[in-house]
Tab-separated table of C-alpha atoms and ligand atoms in Angstrom:
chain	number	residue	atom	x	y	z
M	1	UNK	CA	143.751	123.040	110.520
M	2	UNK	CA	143.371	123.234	106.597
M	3	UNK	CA	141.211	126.025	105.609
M	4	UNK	CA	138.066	125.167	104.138
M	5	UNK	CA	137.360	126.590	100.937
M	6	UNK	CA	134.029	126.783	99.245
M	7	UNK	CA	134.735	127.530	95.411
M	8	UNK	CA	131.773	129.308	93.953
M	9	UNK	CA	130.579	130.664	97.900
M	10	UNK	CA	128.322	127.381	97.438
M	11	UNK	CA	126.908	126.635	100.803
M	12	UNK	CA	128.094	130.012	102.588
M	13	UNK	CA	125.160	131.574	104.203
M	14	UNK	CA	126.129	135.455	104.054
M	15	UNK	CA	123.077	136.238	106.374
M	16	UNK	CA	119.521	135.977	107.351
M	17	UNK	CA	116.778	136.762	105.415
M	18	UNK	CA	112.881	137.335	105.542
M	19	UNK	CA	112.534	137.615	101.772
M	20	UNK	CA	112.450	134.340	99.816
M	21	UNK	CA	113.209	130.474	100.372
M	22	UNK	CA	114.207	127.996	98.044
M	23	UNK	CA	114.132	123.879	99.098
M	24	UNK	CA	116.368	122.920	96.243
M	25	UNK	CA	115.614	118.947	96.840
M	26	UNK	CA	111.589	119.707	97.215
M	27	UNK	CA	111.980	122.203	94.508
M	28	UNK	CA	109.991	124.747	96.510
M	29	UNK	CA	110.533	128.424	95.952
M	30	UNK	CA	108.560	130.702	98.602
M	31	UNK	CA	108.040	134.222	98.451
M	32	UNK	CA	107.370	135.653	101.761
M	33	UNK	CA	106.133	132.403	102.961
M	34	UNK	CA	103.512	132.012	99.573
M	35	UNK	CA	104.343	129.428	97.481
M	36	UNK	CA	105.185	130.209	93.846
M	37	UNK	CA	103.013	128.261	91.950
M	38	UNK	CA	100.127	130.002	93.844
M	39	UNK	CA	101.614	133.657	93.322
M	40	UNK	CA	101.556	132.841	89.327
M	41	UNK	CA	98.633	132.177	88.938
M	42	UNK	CA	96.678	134.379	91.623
M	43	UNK	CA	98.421	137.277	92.082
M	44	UNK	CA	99.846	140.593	89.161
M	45	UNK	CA	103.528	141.505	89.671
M	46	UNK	CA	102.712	144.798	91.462
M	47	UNK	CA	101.520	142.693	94.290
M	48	UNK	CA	104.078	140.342	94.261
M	49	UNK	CA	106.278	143.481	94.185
M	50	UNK	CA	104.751	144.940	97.326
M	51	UNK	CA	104.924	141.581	98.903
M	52	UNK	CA	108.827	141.234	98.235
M	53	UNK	CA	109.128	144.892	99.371
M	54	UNK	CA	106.370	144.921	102.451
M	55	UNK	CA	106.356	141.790	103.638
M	56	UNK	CA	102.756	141.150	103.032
M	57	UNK	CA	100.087	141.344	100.010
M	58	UNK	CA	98.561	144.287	99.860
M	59	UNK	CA	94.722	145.094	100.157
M	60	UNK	CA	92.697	146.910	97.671
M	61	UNK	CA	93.130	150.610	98.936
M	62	UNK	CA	97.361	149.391	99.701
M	63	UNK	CA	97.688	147.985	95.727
M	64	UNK	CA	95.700	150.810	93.756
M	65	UNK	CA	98.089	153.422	95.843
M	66	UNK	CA	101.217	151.474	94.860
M	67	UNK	CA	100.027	151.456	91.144
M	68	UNK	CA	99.425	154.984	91.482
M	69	UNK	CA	102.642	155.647	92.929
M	70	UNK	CA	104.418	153.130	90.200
M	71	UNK	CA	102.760	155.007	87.400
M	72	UNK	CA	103.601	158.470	88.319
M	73	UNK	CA	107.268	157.199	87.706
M	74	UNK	CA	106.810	155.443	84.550
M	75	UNK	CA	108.814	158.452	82.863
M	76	UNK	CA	112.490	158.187	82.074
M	77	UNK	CA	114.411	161.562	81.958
M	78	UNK	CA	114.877	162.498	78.116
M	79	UNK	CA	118.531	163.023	78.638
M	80	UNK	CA	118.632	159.093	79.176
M	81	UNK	CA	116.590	158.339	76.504
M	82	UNK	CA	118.756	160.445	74.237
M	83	UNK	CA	122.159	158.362	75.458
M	84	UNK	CA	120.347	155.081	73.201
M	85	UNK	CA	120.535	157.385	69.837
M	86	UNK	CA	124.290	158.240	70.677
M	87	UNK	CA	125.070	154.091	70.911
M	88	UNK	CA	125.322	151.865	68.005
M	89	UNK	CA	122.220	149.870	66.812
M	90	UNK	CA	124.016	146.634	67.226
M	91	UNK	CA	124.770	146.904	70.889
M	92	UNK	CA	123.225	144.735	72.927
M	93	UNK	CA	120.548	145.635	75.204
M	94	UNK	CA	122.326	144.511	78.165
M	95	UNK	CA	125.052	147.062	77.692
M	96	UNK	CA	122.369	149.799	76.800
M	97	UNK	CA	120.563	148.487	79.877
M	98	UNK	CA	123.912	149.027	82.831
M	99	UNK	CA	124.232	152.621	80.630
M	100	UNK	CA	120.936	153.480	81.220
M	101	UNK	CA	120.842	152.496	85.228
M	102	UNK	CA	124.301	154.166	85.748
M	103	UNK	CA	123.061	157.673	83.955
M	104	UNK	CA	120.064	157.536	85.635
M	105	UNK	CA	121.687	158.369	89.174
M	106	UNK	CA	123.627	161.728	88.032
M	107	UNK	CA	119.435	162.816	87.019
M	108	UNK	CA	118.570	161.644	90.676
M	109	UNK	CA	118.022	164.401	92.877
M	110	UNK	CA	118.935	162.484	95.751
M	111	UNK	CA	120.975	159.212	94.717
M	112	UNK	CA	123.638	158.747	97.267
M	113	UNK	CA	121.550	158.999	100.669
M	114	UNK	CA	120.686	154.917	101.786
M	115	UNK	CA	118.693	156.027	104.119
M	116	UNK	CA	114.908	153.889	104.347
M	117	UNK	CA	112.997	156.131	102.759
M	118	UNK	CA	115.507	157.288	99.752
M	119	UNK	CA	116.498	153.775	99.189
M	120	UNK	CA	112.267	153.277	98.950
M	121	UNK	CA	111.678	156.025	96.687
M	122	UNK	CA	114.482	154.894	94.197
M	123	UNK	CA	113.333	151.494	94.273
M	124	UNK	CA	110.298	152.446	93.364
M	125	UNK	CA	111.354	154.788	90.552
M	126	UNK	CA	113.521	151.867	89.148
M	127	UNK	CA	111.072	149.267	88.683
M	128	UNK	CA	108.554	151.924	87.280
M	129	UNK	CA	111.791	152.828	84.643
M	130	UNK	CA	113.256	149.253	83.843
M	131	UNK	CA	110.182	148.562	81.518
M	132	UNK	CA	110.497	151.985	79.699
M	133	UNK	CA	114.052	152.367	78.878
M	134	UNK	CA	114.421	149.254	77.953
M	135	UNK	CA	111.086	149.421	75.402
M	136	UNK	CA	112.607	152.523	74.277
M	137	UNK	CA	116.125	150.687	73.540
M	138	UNK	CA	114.717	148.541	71.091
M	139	UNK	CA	112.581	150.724	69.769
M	140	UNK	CA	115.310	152.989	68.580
M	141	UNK	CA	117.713	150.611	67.595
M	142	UNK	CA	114.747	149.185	65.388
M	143	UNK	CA	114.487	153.308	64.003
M	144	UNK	CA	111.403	154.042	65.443
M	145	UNK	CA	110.713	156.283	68.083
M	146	UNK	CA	109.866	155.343	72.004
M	147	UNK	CA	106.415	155.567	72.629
M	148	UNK	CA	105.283	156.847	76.155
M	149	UNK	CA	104.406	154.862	79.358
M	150	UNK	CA	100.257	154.805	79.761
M	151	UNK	CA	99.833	155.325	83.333
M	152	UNK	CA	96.389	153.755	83.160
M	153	UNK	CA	98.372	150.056	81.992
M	154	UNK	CA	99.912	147.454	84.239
M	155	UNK	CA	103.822	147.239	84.100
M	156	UNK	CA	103.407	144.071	82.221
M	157	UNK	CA	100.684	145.126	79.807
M	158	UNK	CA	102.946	148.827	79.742
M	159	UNK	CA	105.665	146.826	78.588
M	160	UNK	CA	104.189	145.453	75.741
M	161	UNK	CA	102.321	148.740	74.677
M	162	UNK	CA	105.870	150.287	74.708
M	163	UNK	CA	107.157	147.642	72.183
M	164	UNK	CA	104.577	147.921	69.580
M	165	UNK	CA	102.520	150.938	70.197
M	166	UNK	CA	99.502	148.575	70.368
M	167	UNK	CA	97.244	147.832	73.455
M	168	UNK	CA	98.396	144.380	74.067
M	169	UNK	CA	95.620	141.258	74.638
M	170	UNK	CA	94.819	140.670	78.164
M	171	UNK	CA	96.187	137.371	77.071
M	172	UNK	CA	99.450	138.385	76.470
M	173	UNK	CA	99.883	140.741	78.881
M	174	UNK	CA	98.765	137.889	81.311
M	175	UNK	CA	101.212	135.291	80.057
M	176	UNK	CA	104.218	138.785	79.976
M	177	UNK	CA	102.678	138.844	83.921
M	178	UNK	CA	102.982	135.247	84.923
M	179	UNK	CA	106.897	135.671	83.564
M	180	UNK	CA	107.830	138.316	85.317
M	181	UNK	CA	106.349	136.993	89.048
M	182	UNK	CA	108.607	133.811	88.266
M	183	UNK	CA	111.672	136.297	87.625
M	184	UNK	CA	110.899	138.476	90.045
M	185	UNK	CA	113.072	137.112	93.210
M	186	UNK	CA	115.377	134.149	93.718
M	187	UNK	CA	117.663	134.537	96.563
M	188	UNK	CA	120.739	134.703	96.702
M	189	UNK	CA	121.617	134.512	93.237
M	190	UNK	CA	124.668	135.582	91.931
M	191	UNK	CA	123.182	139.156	90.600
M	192	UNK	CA	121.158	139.769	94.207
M	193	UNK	CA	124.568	139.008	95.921
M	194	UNK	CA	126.368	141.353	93.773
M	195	UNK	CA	124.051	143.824	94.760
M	196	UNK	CA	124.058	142.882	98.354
M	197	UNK	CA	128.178	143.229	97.865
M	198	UNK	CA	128.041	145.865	96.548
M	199	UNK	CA	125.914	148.009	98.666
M	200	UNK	CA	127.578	146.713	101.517
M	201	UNK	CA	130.185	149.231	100.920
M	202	UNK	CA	127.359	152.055	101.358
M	203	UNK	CA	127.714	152.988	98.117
M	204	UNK	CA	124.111	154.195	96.338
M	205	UNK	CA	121.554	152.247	94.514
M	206	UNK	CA	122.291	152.518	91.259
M	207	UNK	CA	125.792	151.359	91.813
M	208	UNK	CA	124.622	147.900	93.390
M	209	UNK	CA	122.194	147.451	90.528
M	210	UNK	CA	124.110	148.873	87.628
M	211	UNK	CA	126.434	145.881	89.275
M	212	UNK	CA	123.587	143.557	89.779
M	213	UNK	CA	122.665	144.082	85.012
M	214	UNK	CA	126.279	143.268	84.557
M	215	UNK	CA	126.620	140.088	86.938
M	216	UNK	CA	122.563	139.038	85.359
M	217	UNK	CA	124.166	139.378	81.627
M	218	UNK	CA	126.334	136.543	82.179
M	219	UNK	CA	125.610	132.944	80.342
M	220	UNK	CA	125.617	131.123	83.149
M	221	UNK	CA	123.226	133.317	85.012
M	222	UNK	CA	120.515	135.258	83.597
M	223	UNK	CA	121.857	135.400	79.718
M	224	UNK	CA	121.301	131.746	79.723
M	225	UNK	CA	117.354	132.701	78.164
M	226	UNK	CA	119.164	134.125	75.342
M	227	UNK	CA	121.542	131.376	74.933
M	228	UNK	CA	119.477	128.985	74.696
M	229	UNK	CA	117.425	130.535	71.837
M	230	UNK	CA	120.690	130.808	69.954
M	231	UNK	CA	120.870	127.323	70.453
M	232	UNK	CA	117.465	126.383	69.499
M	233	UNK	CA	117.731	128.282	66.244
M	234	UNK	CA	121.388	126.885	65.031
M	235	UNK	CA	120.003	123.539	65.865
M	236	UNK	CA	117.067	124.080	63.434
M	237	UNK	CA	114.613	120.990	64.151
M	238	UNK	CA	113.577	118.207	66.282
M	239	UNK	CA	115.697	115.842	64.371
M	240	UNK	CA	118.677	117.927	65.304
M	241	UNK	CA	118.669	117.891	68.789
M	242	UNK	CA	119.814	114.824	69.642
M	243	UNK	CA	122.914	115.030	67.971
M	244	UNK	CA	123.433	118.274	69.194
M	245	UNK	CA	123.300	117.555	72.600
M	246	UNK	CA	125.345	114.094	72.009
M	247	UNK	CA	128.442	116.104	70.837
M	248	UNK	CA	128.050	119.220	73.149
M	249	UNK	CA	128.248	116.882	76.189
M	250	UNK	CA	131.286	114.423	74.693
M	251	UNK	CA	133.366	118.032	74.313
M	252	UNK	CA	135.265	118.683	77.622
M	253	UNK	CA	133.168	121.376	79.825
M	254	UNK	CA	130.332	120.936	77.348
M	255	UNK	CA	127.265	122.528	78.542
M	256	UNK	CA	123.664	122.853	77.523
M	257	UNK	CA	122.110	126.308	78.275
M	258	UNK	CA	119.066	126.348	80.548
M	259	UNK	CA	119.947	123.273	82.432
M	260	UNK	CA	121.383	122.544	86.030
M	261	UNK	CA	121.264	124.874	89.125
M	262	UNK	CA	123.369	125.330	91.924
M	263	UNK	CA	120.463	124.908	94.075
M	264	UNK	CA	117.468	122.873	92.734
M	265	UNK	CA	118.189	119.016	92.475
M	266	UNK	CA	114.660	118.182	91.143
M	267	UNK	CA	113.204	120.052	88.210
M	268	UNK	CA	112.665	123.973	89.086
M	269	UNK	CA	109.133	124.771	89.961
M	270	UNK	CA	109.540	127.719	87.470
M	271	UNK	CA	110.519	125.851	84.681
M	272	UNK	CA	107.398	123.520	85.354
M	273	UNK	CA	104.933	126.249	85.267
M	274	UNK	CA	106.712	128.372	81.988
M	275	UNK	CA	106.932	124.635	80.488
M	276	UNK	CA	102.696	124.473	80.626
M	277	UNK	CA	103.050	128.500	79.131
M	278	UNK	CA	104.906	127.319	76.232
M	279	UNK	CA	102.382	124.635	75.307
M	280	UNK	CA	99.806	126.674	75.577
M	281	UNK	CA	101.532	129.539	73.778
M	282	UNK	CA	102.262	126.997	71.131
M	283	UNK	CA	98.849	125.623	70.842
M	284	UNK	CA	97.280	128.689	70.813
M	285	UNK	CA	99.712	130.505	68.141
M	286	UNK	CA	99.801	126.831	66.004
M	287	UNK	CA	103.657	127.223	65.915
M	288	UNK	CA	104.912	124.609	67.729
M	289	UNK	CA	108.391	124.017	67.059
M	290	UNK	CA	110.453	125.472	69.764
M	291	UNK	CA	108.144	123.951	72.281
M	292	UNK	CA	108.622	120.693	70.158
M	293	UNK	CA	112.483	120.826	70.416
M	294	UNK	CA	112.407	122.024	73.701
M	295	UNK	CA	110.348	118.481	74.840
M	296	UNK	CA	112.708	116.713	72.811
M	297	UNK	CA	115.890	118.434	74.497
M	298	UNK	CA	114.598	118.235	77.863
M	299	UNK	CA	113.965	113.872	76.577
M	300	UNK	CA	117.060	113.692	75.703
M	301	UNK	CA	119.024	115.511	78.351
M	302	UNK	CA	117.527	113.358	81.066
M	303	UNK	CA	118.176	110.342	79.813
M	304	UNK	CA	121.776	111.302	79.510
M	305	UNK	CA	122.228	112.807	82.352
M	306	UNK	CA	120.632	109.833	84.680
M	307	UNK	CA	123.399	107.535	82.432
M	308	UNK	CA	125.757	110.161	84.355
M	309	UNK	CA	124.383	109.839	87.743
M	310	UNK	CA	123.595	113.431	87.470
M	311	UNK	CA	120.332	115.646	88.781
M	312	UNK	CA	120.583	118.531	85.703
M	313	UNK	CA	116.737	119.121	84.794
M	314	UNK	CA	115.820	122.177	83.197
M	315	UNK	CA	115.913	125.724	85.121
M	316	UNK	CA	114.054	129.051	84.805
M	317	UNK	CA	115.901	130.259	81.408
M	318	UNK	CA	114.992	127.129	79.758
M	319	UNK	CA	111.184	127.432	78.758
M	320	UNK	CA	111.092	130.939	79.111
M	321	UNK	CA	113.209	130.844	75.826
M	322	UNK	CA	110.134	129.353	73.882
M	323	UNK	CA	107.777	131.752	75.550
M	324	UNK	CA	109.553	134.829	74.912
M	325	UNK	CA	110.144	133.673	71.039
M	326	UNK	CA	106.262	133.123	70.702
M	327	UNK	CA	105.478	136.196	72.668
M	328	UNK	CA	107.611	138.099	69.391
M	329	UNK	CA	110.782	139.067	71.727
M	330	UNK	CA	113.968	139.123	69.656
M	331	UNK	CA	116.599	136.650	71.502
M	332	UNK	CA	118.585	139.455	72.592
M	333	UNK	CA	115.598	140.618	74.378
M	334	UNK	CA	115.361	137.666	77.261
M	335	UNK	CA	117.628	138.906	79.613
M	336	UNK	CA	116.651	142.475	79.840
M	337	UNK	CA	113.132	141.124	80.279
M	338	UNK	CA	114.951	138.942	83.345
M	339	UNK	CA	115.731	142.148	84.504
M	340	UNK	CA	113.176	143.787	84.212
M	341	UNK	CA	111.158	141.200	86.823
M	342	UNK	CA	114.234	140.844	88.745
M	343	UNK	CA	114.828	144.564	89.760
M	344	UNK	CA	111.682	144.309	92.413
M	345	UNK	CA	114.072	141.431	93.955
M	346	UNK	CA	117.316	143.139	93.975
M	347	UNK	CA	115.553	146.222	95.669
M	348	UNK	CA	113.801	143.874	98.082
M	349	UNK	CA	117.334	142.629	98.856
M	350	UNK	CA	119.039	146.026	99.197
M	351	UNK	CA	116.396	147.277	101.524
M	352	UNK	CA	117.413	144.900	104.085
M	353	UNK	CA	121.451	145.082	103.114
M	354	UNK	CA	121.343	148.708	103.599
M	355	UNK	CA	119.082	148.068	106.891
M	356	UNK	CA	121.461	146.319	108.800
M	357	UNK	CA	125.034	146.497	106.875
M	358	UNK	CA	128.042	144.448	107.434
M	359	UNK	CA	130.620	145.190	104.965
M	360	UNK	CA	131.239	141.637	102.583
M	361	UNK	CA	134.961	140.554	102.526
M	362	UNK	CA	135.551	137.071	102.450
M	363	UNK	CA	138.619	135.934	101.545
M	364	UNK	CA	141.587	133.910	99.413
M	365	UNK	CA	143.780	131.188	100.185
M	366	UNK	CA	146.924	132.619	98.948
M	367	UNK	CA	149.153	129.846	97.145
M	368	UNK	CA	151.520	132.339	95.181
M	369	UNK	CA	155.396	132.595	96.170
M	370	UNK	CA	156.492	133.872	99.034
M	371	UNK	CA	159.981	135.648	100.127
M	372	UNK	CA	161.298	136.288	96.728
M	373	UNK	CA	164.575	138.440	96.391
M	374	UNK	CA	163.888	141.823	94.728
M	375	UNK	CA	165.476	142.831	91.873
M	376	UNK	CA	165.579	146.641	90.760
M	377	UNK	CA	164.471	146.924	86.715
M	378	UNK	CA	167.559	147.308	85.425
M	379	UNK	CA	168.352	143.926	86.432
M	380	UNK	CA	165.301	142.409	85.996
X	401	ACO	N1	124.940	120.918	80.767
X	401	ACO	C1	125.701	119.828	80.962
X	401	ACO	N2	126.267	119.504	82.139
X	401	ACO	C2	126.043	120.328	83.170
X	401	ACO	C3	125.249	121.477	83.060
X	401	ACO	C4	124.686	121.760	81.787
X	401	ACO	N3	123.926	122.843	81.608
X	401	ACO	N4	125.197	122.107	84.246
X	401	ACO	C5	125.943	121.401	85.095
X	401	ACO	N5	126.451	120.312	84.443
X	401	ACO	C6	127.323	119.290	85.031
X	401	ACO	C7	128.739	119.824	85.119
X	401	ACO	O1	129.466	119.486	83.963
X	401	ACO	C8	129.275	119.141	86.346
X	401	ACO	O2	129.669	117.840	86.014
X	401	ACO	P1	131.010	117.214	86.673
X	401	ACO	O3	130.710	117.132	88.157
X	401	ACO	O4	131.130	115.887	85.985
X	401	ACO	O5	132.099	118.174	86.360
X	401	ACO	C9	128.047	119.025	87.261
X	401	ACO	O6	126.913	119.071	86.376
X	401	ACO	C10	127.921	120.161	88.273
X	401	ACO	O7	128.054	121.401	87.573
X	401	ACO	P2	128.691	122.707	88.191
X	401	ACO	O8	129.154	123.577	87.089
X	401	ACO	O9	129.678	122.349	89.259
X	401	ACO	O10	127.437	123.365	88.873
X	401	ACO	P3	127.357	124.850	89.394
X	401	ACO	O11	126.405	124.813	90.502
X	401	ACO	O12	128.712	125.414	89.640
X	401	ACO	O13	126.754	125.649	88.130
X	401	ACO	C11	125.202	126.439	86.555
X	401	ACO	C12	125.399	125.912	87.969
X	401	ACO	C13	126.177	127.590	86.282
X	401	ACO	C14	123.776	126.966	86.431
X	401	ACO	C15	125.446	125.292	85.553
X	401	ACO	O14	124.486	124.277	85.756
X	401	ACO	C16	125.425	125.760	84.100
X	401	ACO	O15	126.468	126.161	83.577
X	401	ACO	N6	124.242	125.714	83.420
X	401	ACO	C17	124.123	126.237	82.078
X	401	ACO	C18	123.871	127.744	82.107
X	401	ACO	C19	122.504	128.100	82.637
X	401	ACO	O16	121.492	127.568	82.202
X	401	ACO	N7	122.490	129.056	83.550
X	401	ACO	C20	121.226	129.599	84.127
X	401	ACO	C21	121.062	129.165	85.547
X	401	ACO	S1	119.526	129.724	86.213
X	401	ACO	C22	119.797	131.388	86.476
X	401	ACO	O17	120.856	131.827	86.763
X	401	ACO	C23	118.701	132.251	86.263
């Protein structure tokens, strides 16, 4: 029988899961059986966190001990810190980013046990650091000094006071929030399943996730938010879109960042709810021109892509491009901010690899020669 071969792992189910569901043709993404779009707009990441992590929302008494315990960690060792002023101020947060997770396990006092409750207590320490190390990145690449976590903020509205050293609006630190819930967990995507692979060998936590930054960096993955800034500002204008996307899709393998999915057929229920973000952000701010082109790609890209018979709507990286840019975020900044929602996931996701572990090894189909004569080098 021929082997069957599934390029990409698409359609391989590596396990079960209680975590989070996606109905790509419904375009349905569940968190512990709550639908997104009511988790964005009801609930603050720290109880979305919890939820990914306990299975349930937590009460009042369950979330104000969580915040406590979150803000208790906000600290990142000095030492760490210090490794940003040694790196040069053009590297790109992403690299500064997998630095900063892989030091932090020689300053763990514990990092190699995956047992429940050290796995717990790093997680926790993790998503309480992601936000401050990677403030303090572009602080000091910018030549200013980090500024310290306030234990009294939210992670979100943390962030932001870490960035500018002001005490952000509860409307941006709402709309930084909302972002972060829709980033915070998608499956099996390829970052979670690097972690999942990688933990699978038992080794620690900050191996799978320093693993997990370098698979998110990736274009076609999570550094699509950046990419598609880059693209929005070489482009220019409205009026330049359209040609834009004419030539990049009559080039062979042309792609345009922030659309298609290897899951959702039907527009991605994050993208719908970051779209209504970025028109507000736009009508609120009066700058409306990357929400302008980003209507006008999205126009554009549909109608060409129905001429092709093909389902490619917009996905999460898309409008969160245009949100980002009006929230003041450099374009180098998206995907660390992607990270920063997304290590709650990955955690959620190592907590049950590590729970019940089967090494991953799929495998190849080897189509190389076979039964070739050696030849010593001399005769080679
Ligand atoms: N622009 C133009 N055409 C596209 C795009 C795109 N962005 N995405 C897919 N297509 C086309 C492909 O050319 C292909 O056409 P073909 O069958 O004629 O060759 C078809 O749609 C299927 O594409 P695949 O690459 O086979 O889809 P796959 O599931 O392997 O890839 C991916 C999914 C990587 C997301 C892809 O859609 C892509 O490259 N998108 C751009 C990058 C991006 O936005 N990534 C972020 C994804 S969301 C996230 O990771 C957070």
């Amino acid at each position: 029988m021929e082997p069957t071969i599934n390029r990409g792992l698409d359609g391989i189910n590596i396990d079960t899961s209680q975590i989070c569901s996606i109905d790509g043709m419904k375009g349905e993404l569940i968190y512990r059986g709550y639908d997104i779009s009511e988790l964005a707009d009801k609930v603050s990441l720290e109880e979305v966190i919890y939820l990914l992590w306990e299975g349930e929302l937590p009460d009042r008494q369950q979330l104000d001990a969580f915040r406590q315990e979150l803000s208790e960690l906000f600290t990142v060792p000095t030492e760490v810190i210090d490794i940003f002023r040694t790196l040069p101020k053009d590297a790109h947060p992403m690299h500064a980013m997998r630095t900063a997770v892989s030091a932090l396990a020689s300053f763990d006092e514990n990092p190699d046990d995956v047992g429940a409750a050290n796995i717990r207590r790093i997680g926790a320490k993790l998503v309480a650091q992601f936000p401050t190390f990677t403030a303090a990145f572009e602080r000091i690449r910018n030549g200013q000094e980090p500024i310290d976590p306030d234990p009294g903020l939210s992670i979100a509205g943390n962030f932001l006071f870490m960035l500018s050293g002001e005490r952000p609006s509860e409307a941006a630190t709402k709309v930084m929030d909302v972002a972060l819930v829709l980033h915070a967990e998608h499956g099996t995507n390829a970052s979670t399943f690097v972690a999942r692979a990688t933990a699978s060998t038992l080794t620690d936590v900050y191996s799978a996730i320093t693993a997990a930054v370098s698979s998110l960096k990736g274009p076609l993955h999570g550094g699509a938010n950046t990419a598609v800034m880059q693209t929005l500002e070489q482009i220019g204008s409205v009026e330049g879109i359209e040609p834009y996307v004419l030539d990049t899709l009559s080039q062979p393998g042309g792609r345009i960042m922030g659309f298609g999915h290897r899951v959702y057929r039907v527009l991605d229920p994050r993208a719908i709810i970051l779209k209504e973000v970025s028109r507000h952000l736009a009508q609120e701010s009066g700058d409306s021109k990357w929400f302008e082109m980003s209507l006008e790609m999205e126009r554009v890209m549909d109608r060409e892509m129905a001429r092709d018979g093909k389902q490619i709507k917009p996905n999460v990286d898309f409008f969160s491009a245009s949100v980002y840019r009006m929230l003041g975020f450099p374009s180098d900044m998206y995907t660390p901010i992607f990270a920063v929602a997304r290590i709650s996931g990955w955690m959620a996701h190592l907590y049950e690899q590590y729970g019940d572990n089967r090494i991953m090894r799929p495998r190849l189909i080897y189509e190389g020669p076979m039964g070739r004569a050696f030849k010593p080098l001399g005769e080679r």
